[in-house]
Amino acid sequence: MVFTLEDRLGKQCLLLPFLLLAAWKVGSGQLHYSVPEEAKHGTFVGRIAQDLGLELAELVPRLFRMASKNHEDLLEVNLQNGILFVNSRIDREELCGRSAECSIHLEVIVDRPLQVFHVDVEVRDINDNPPLFPAEEQRVLIYESRLPDSVFPLEGASDADVGSNSVLTYKLSSSEYFGLDVKINSDDNKQIGLILRKSLDRENAPAHNLFLTATDGGKPELTGSVHLLVTVLDVNDNAPTFEQPEYEVRIFENADNGTTVIRLNASDRDEGANGAISYSFNSLVAAMVIDHFSIDRNTGEIVIRGNLDFEQVNLYKIRVDATDKGHPPMAGHCTVLVRILDKNDNVPEITLTSLSLTAGKSTLVCSSAVGSWSYSQQRRQRVCSGEGPPKMDLMAFSPSLSPCPVMGRAENQALNEDHDAKVSEFS
């Protein structure tokens, strides 16, 4: 059989991979080293040549070298003595994330004959990362009606380290209203929350400022904290209240329609719709109140809407409600006493206090006082008229006295002014 040059070369090419594989197997070995992350440049890692049994004198002739697929710059080997050292900063979290294992894989190669050795360098975690919360502040909204032992979830912290360096414990700042609730879920992760220890009252304390601290298990331990702003939301638990339960107002009977009687003011400790107030007369007020007064729903101003008359009604008792717009609404109450003052709107009259049935000319008949219909509601009758000045009508309480002709009338006499009446001839 005759072989050409091409056939011989082809067979040699086929044999080359098998020869290389055999050489690798014969010379292959694996070394393990470890180095802490963040080690400084030049930090010793291991004696590769010595650990592989290579003579230092043959390192250069045999082209001793190291190769790494992705991290050639992190570690370096001295080609003269075969010592492996740190070349640049190693960040375990950047290199491997949160993986429990983190190693740098290297290949050490020598020629004559060809040998390939595998070196694994474990990067050990150090506690160089403090716990971090997602934000500097967490806001928690809680209705003031929530019952004690209610739990409100919080965002926990995370730690980029691994192992015990990432095991977190939590502590809450001192508070009489809140405690910390910590539970471990199926993934061995901690779920944290605020637990309500005491009933809230927005009107007394609308907000609570707390601090949550997370501490890792490293040596030395590192901490991180977050500000918790608890805002207490309002519920309609306060009724409107007036400044006083009863008001008294005096107003003259001749006051015009639209005259302000009083402007009421109520307050509500709630907020929003729960604290918005409207005013109204109570549903049980008398009809005469509605006929003579009105109230503005928004301002609480009571004004006159009808003519007042002291002689008919001199006191109005008005009950006013202040109702908020919560669900359900709550109401407060007060009473307004409106006293009507008399005006001189009735003609004066004379009331006899004594009377002589027989008398001569110029004889004193009686002593009287000028009165008016608005001063007394007693029934009076005119009994006679006397000469002036001023001329006046004499009045008597007894309806049995016969009236006499009217000779004149005293106009605009002051109340309770005393007069003496004498008998004179009538024409």
Coordinates of C-alpha atoms in Angstrom, one line a residue:
M1 CA 0.0 0.0 0.0
V2 CA 1.3 3.4 -1.0
F3 CA 0.6 6.6 1.1
T4 CA 0.8 10.0 -0.2
L5 CA 2.1 13.0 1.8
E6 CA -1.4 14.3 2.2
D7 CA -2.6 11.0 3.8
R8 CA 0.3 11.1 6.2
L9 CA -0.4 14.6 7.3
G10 CA -4.1 13.9 7.7
K11 CA -3.4 10.9 10.0
Q12 CA -1.1 13.1 12.1
C13 CA -3.8 15.7 12.5
L14 CA -6.2 13.1 13.7
L15 CA -3.8 11.8 16.3
L16 CA -2.9 15.3 17.7
P17 CA -6.0 15.8 19.9
F18 CA -5.6 12.4 21.4
L19 CA -2.0 13.1 22.2
L20 CA -2.9 16.4 23.8
L21 CA -5.7 14.8 25.9
A22 CA -3.3 12.1 27.0
A23 CA -0.7 14.8 28.0
W24 CA -3.3 16.8 29.9
K25 CA -4.5 13.7 31.8
V26 CA -1.0 12.8 32.7
G27 CA -0.1 16.3 33.9
S28 CA -3.4 17.4 35.3
G29 CA -4.0 18.2 38.9
Q30 CA -6.2 20.5 41.0
L31 CA -5.2 22.9 43.7
H32 CA -7.5 24.8 46.1
Y33 CA -6.7 28.1 47.7
S34 CA -8.8 30.8 49.5
V35 CA -8.5 34.5 49.9
P36 CA -10.7 37.0 51.6
E37 CA -12.5 39.5 49.5
E38 CA -11.2 43.1 49.5
A39 CA -7.7 41.8 50.1
K40 CA -5.0 44.4 49.1
H41 CA -2.8 44.2 46.1
G42 CA 0.1 41.7 46.6
T43 CA -1.7 39.6 49.2
F44 CA -0.3 36.1 49.2
V45 CA -2.6 33.3 47.9
G46 CA -0.5 30.2 47.4
R47 CA 2.7 28.6 46.1
I48 CA 1.5 27.0 42.9
A49 CA 4.9 25.7 41.6
Q50 CA 5.8 24.1 44.9
D51 CA 2.4 22.6 45.4
L52 CA 2.4 21.1 41.9
G53 CA 5.9 19.6 42.4
L54 CA 7.5 21.8 39.7
E55 CA 11.2 22.8 40.0
L56 CA 11.7 26.5 40.1
A57 CA 14.6 26.2 37.6
E58 CA 12.4 24.7 35.0
L59 CA 9.5 27.3 35.2
V60 CA 11.0 29.6 32.6
P61 CA 12.3 27.0 30.2
R62 CA 8.9 25.2 30.2
L63 CA 7.0 28.5 29.7
F64 CA 5.2 28.4 33.0
R65 CA 2.1 30.5 32.7
M66 CA -1.5 31.0 34.0
A67 CA -4.8 31.6 32.2
S68 CA -8.3 32.5 33.3
K69 CA -11.3 33.0 31.1
N70 CA -13.0 36.0 32.8
H71 CA -10.9 37.2 35.8
E72 CA -7.3 37.3 34.6
D73 CA -6.8 40.7 36.3
L74 CA -7.8 39.7 39.8
L75 CA -5.0 37.2 40.5
E76 CA -1.4 37.0 39.2
V77 CA 1.4 34.5 39.3
N78 CA 5.1 35.2 39.6
L79 CA 6.7 33.4 36.7
Q80 CA 10.0 33.2 38.6
N81 CA 8.9 31.6 41.8
G82 CA 5.4 30.3 41.0
I83 CA 3.7 32.3 43.8
L84 CA 0.0 33.3 43.3
F85 CA -1.0 36.8 44.7
V86 CA -3.8 39.3 44.5
N87 CA -3.5 41.7 41.6
S88 CA -6.6 43.9 42.0
R89 CA -9.6 44.4 44.3
I90 CA -11.9 41.4 44.6
D91 CA -15.5 42.1 45.5
R92 CA -17.3 38.9 46.2
E93 CA -20.7 40.4 45.9
E94 CA -19.8 41.7 42.4
L95 CA -18.2 38.5 41.4
C96 CA -20.8 36.0 42.7
G97 CA -23.7 37.9 44.0
R98 CA -25.4 36.2 46.9
S99 CA -24.2 32.7 45.9
A100 CA -23.1 30.6 48.8
E101 CA -20.0 29.5 46.9
C102 CA -17.7 31.8 45.1
S103 CA -14.4 30.7 43.4
I104 CA -12.0 31.9 40.7
H105 CA -11.0 29.2 38.3
L106 CA -7.5 29.3 36.9
E107 CA -5.4 27.1 34.6
V108 CA -1.7 26.7 35.0
I109 CA 0.1 25.5 31.9
V110 CA 3.7 24.3 31.3
D111 CA 5.2 23.0 28.1
R112 CA 7.8 20.3 27.3
P113 CA 5.8 18.2 27.9
L114 CA 2.5 20.0 27.9
Q115 CA 0.8 19.9 31.3
V116 CA -2.4 21.7 32.4
F117 CA -3.3 22.2 36.1
H118 CA -6.6 23.5 37.5
V119 CA -6.5 25.9 40.4
D120 CA -9.6 27.0 42.3
V121 CA -9.3 30.1 44.5
E122 CA -12.2 30.5 46.9
V123 CA -13.2 34.1 47.7
R124 CA -14.2 34.3 51.3
D125 CA -16.9 36.7 52.4
I126 CA -16.1 39.4 54.9
N127 CA -18.7 41.6 56.6
D128 CA -18.2 44.6 54.4
N129 CA -21.8 45.4 53.6
P130 CA -24.3 46.9 56.2
P131 CA -28.0 46.0 56.1
L132 CA -29.9 48.3 53.7
F133 CA -33.5 49.2 53.7
P134 CA -35.3 50.0 50.3
A135 CA -35.7 53.6 51.3
E136 CA -34.7 56.0 54.1
E137 CA -38.3 56.4 55.2
Q138 CA -41.3 54.1 55.2
R139 CA -44.8 55.5 55.7
V140 CA -47.5 53.5 57.4
L141 CA -51.1 54.6 57.3
I142 CA -53.4 53.3 60.1
Y143 CA -57.0 54.2 60.9
E144 CA -57.5 55.3 64.5
S145 CA -60.3 52.7 64.9
R146 CA -57.9 49.7 64.4
L147 CA -57.9 47.4 67.3
P148 CA -54.9 46.4 69.4
D149 CA -52.8 43.4 68.2
S150 CA -53.4 44.5 64.5
V151 CA -50.2 43.9 62.5
F152 CA -49.0 46.2 59.7
P153 CA -46.3 44.8 57.3
L154 CA -43.0 46.5 56.9
E155 CA -40.2 46.3 54.3
G156 CA -37.3 44.5 55.8
A157 CA -33.6 45.2 55.1
S158 CA -31.2 43.2 52.8
D159 CA -27.5 42.4 53.3
A160 CA -25.3 41.8 50.3
D161 CA -23.1 39.5 52.3
V162 CA -23.7 35.8 52.8
G163 CA -23.7 33.4 55.7
S164 CA -23.8 34.7 59.2
N165 CA -22.8 38.1 57.8
S166 CA -26.2 38.4 56.3
V167 CA -28.3 37.1 59.2
L168 CA -30.3 40.1 60.4
T169 CA -32.0 40.9 63.7
Y170 CA -34.4 43.8 64.1
K171 CA -35.1 46.3 66.9
L172 CA -37.8 49.0 67.1
S173 CA -37.3 52.2 69.0
S174 CA -39.3 52.6 72.2
S175 CA -43.0 53.2 71.8
E176 CA -46.1 52.8 74.0
Y177 CA -48.3 52.2 71.0
F178 CA -46.2 49.9 68.8
G179 CA -44.2 46.7 69.0
L180 CA -42.3 44.7 66.4
D181 CA -43.7 41.5 65.0
V182 CA -41.1 39.1 63.4
K183 CA -42.0 35.8 61.7
I184 CA -40.0 33.4 59.6
N185 CA -41.6 32.2 56.4
S186 CA -41.1 28.9 54.5
D187 CA -38.0 30.4 52.7
D188 CA -36.3 31.0 56.1
N189 CA -36.7 34.7 55.5
K190 CA -38.0 37.1 58.1
Q191 CA -41.2 38.9 57.7
I192 CA -41.5 42.0 59.9
G193 CA -44.4 44.2 60.8
L194 CA -45.7 46.7 63.3
I195 CA -48.0 45.4 65.9
L196 CA -50.5 47.8 67.6
R197 CA -50.2 47.6 71.4
K198 CA -52.6 50.4 72.3
S199 CA -55.6 52.1 70.7
L200 CA -54.7 55.2 68.7
D201 CA -56.4 58.7 68.9
R202 CA -55.7 60.9 65.9
E203 CA -56.9 64.0 67.8
N204 CA -54.3 63.6 70.5
A205 CA -51.4 62.1 68.3
P206 CA -51.9 62.4 64.6
A207 CA -48.5 60.9 63.8
H208 CA -45.8 58.7 65.4
N209 CA -42.1 58.7 64.5
L210 CA -40.3 55.4 65.0
F211 CA -36.9 54.0 64.0
L212 CA -36.3 50.4 62.9
T213 CA -32.7 49.1 63.1
A214 CA -31.4 46.0 61.4
T215 CA -28.1 44.4 62.7
D216 CA -26.2 41.7 60.8
G217 CA -24.3 38.7 62.3
G218 CA -20.8 39.7 61.2
K219 CA -17.8 40.5 63.4
P220 CA -17.8 43.4 63.8
E221 CA -21.5 43.7 63.3
L222 CA -22.9 46.4 61.0
T223 CA -26.3 48.1 61.2
G224 CA -28.8 49.9 59.1
S225 CA -31.9 51.9 60.1
V226 CA -35.0 53.3 58.5
H227 CA -37.4 56.0 59.7
L228 CA -41.0 54.9 60.2
L229 CA -43.6 57.6 59.8
V230 CA -46.9 56.3 61.1
T231 CA -49.8 58.5 60.1
V232 CA -53.1 58.0 62.0
L233 CA -56.1 58.3 59.7
D234 CA -59.3 59.9 61.0
V235 CA -62.5 58.2 61.6
N236 CA -65.7 60.0 62.6
D237 CA -65.5 59.5 66.3
N238 CA -66.0 63.1 67.5
A239 CA -69.3 65.1 67.4
P240 CA -69.3 68.9 66.7
T241 CA -69.3 71.0 69.9
F242 CA -70.4 74.6 70.5
E243 CA -68.4 77.0 72.5
Q244 CA -71.2 76.9 75.2
P245 CA -74.4 74.9 75.6
E246 CA -76.7 77.9 75.9
Y247 CA -76.7 81.5 74.5
E248 CA -78.9 84.4 75.4
V249 CA -79.6 87.3 73.0
R250 CA -81.7 90.4 73.5
I251 CA -83.2 92.2 70.6
F252 CA -85.9 94.9 70.1
E253 CA -89.2 94.0 68.7
N254 CA -88.9 96.5 65.9
A255 CA -85.7 95.0 64.5
D256 CA -85.8 94.7 60.7
N257 CA -86.0 91.5 58.7
G258 CA -82.5 90.2 57.9
T259 CA -81.1 91.5 61.2
T260 CA -78.5 89.1 62.6
V261 CA -79.5 87.7 65.9
I262 CA -76.3 85.6 66.6
R263 CA -73.6 83.8 64.6
L264 CA -72.9 80.4 66.2
N265 CA -69.7 78.6 65.9
A266 CA -69.1 74.8 66.4
S267 CA -65.9 72.9 66.0
D268 CA -65.1 69.3 65.3
R269 CA -61.8 67.6 66.2
D270 CA -62.0 65.3 63.2
E271 CA -60.7 66.2 59.8
G272 CA -61.9 66.2 56.2
A273 CA -65.6 65.4 55.7
N274 CA -65.7 64.1 59.3
G275 CA -65.0 67.6 60.5
A276 CA -67.1 69.6 58.0
I277 CA -70.1 71.1 59.8
S278 CA -73.6 72.2 58.7
Y279 CA -76.1 74.1 61.0
S280 CA -79.8 73.6 61.3
F281 CA -82.8 74.1 63.6
N282 CA -83.6 71.0 65.5
S283 CA -86.6 69.2 64.1
L284 CA -88.6 69.7 67.3
V285 CA -88.4 73.5 67.4
A286 CA -91.8 75.3 67.5
A287 CA -93.4 76.5 64.3
M288 CA -93.3 80.1 65.5
V289 CA -89.4 79.9 65.6
I290 CA -89.3 78.8 61.9
D291 CA -91.8 81.6 61.1
H292 CA -89.6 84.3 62.6
F293 CA -86.0 83.1 62.2
S294 CA -83.8 81.4 59.8
I295 CA -80.3 79.9 60.0
D296 CA -77.5 79.7 57.4
R297 CA -76.4 76.1 57.1
N298 CA -72.8 77.0 56.4
T299 CA -72.1 79.9 58.7
G300 CA -74.4 79.3 61.6
E301 CA -75.8 82.8 61.4
I302 CA -79.4 83.2 62.7
V303 CA -81.4 86.1 61.3
I304 CA -84.9 87.6 61.6
R305 CA -87.3 86.6 58.9
G306 CA -90.6 87.8 60.3
N307 CA -92.1 90.7 62.4
L308 CA -91.5 90.4 66.1
D309 CA -94.1 91.6 68.6
F310 CA -93.2 91.8 72.3
E311 CA -96.9 91.9 73.2
Q312 CA -97.4 88.5 71.5
V313 CA -94.2 86.6 72.3
N314 CA -91.4 88.0 74.3
L315 CA -89.1 84.8 74.5
Y316 CA -88.1 82.3 71.8
K317 CA -86.2 79.1 72.7
I318 CA -84.3 77.9 69.7
R319 CA -82.5 74.6 69.7
V320 CA -79.7 74.4 67.0
D321 CA -77.9 71.3 65.7
A322 CA -74.4 71.2 64.2
T323 CA -74.0 68.0 62.2
D324 CA -70.8 66.8 60.5
K325 CA -70.5 65.0 57.2
G326 CA -69.0 61.8 58.4
H327 CA -70.4 58.3 57.9
P328 CA -72.4 57.9 60.0
P329 CA -72.8 61.7 60.8
M330 CA -72.6 63.0 64.4
A331 CA -74.3 66.0 65.8
G332 CA -73.8 68.5 68.6
H333 CA -76.5 70.8 70.1
C334 CA -77.0 74.1 71.8
T335 CA -79.9 76.3 72.8
V336 CA -80.4 80.0 71.9
L337 CA -82.7 82.1 74.1
V338 CA -83.9 85.2 72.2
R339 CA -85.5 87.8 74.5
I340 CA -87.6 90.4 72.8
L341 CA -87.3 93.9 74.2
D342 CA -90.3 96.2 74.3
K343 CA -90.5 99.4 72.2
N344 CA -92.8 102.4 72.9
D345 CA -95.1 101.5 70.1
N346 CA -98.5 101.9 72.0
V347 CA -100.4 105.1 72.9
P348 CA -100.2 106.1 76.7
E349 CA -103.4 105.6 78.8
I350 CA -104.4 106.9 82.2
T351 CA -105.4 104.4 84.9
L352 CA -107.5 105.7 87.8
T353 CA -106.3 104.7 91.3
S354 CA -109.2 106.5 93.2
L355 CA -112.5 108.0 92.3
S356 CA -115.1 110.2 94.1
L357 CA -118.6 109.7 92.9
T358 CA -119.8 113.2 93.9
A359 CA -117.7 116.3 93.7
G360 CA -118.1 120.0 93.2
K361 CA -116.3 122.2 90.7
S362 CA -112.6 122.2 90.9
T363 CA -112.6 119.3 93.3
L364 CA -109.9 116.7 93.1
V365 CA -111.5 113.6 91.8
C366 CA -108.7 111.0 91.5
S367 CA -105.0 110.5 91.1
S368 CA -103.9 108.5 88.1
A369 CA -100.9 107.2 86.2
V370 CA -100.3 107.1 82.5
G371 CA -100.1 103.6 81.2
S372 CA -99.9 101.9 77.8
W373 CA -101.2 98.7 76.2
S374 CA -97.7 97.4 76.0
Y375 CA -97.0 98.0 79.6
S376 CA -100.0 96.0 80.9
Q377 CA -102.4 93.6 79.2
Q378 CA -105.2 94.3 81.8
R379 CA -108.6 95.4 80.4
R380 CA -109.3 99.1 80.7
Q381 CA -112.2 101.3 79.8
R382 CA -112.4 105.1 79.3
V383 CA -114.9 106.6 81.9
C384 CA -114.6 110.3 81.3
S385 CA -112.6 113.2 79.9
G386 CA -111.2 116.1 81.7
E387 CA -110.1 119.6 80.7
G388 CA -106.5 120.4 80.0
P389 CA -104.0 121.5 79.5
P390 CA -103.4 118.8 78.7
K391 CA -106.8 117.2 78.1
M392 CA -106.8 113.5 79.0
D393 CA -109.0 110.4 79.0
L394 CA -109.5 108.9 82.4
M395 CA -109.5 105.1 82.4
A396 CA -110.8 102.6 84.9
F397 CA -110.3 98.8 85.4
S398 CA -113.9 98.2 86.2
P399 CA -116.1 97.6 83.2
S400 CA -119.1 98.6 85.3
L401 CA -118.3 102.2 85.1
S402 CA -120.1 104.0 82.3
P403 CA -117.9 105.8 79.8
C404 CA -118.3 109.5 79.2
P405 CA -117.8 111.4 76.0
V406 CA -114.2 111.9 74.8
M407 CA -113.1 115.5 75.1
G408 CA -109.5 115.0 74.2
R409 CA -106.5 112.7 74.3
A410 CA -103.1 113.1 75.9
E411 CA -100.5 112.2 73.2
N412 CA -97.0 110.9 73.8
Q413 CA -97.2 111.0 77.6
A414 CA -94.3 109.4 79.4
L415 CA -95.0 106.1 81.2
N416 CA -95.8 106.2 84.9
E417 CA -96.2 110.0 84.9
D418 CA -98.5 111.0 87.7
H419 CA -101.5 113.3 87.1
D420 CA -104.3 114.8 89.2
A421 CA -107.8 115.0 87.6
K422 CA -110.3 117.6 88.7
V423 CA -114.0 117.8 87.9
S424 CA -114.9 120.7 85.6
E425 CA -118.0 121.7 83.7
F426 CA -118.7 120.0 80.4
S427 CA -119.8 122.0 77.5

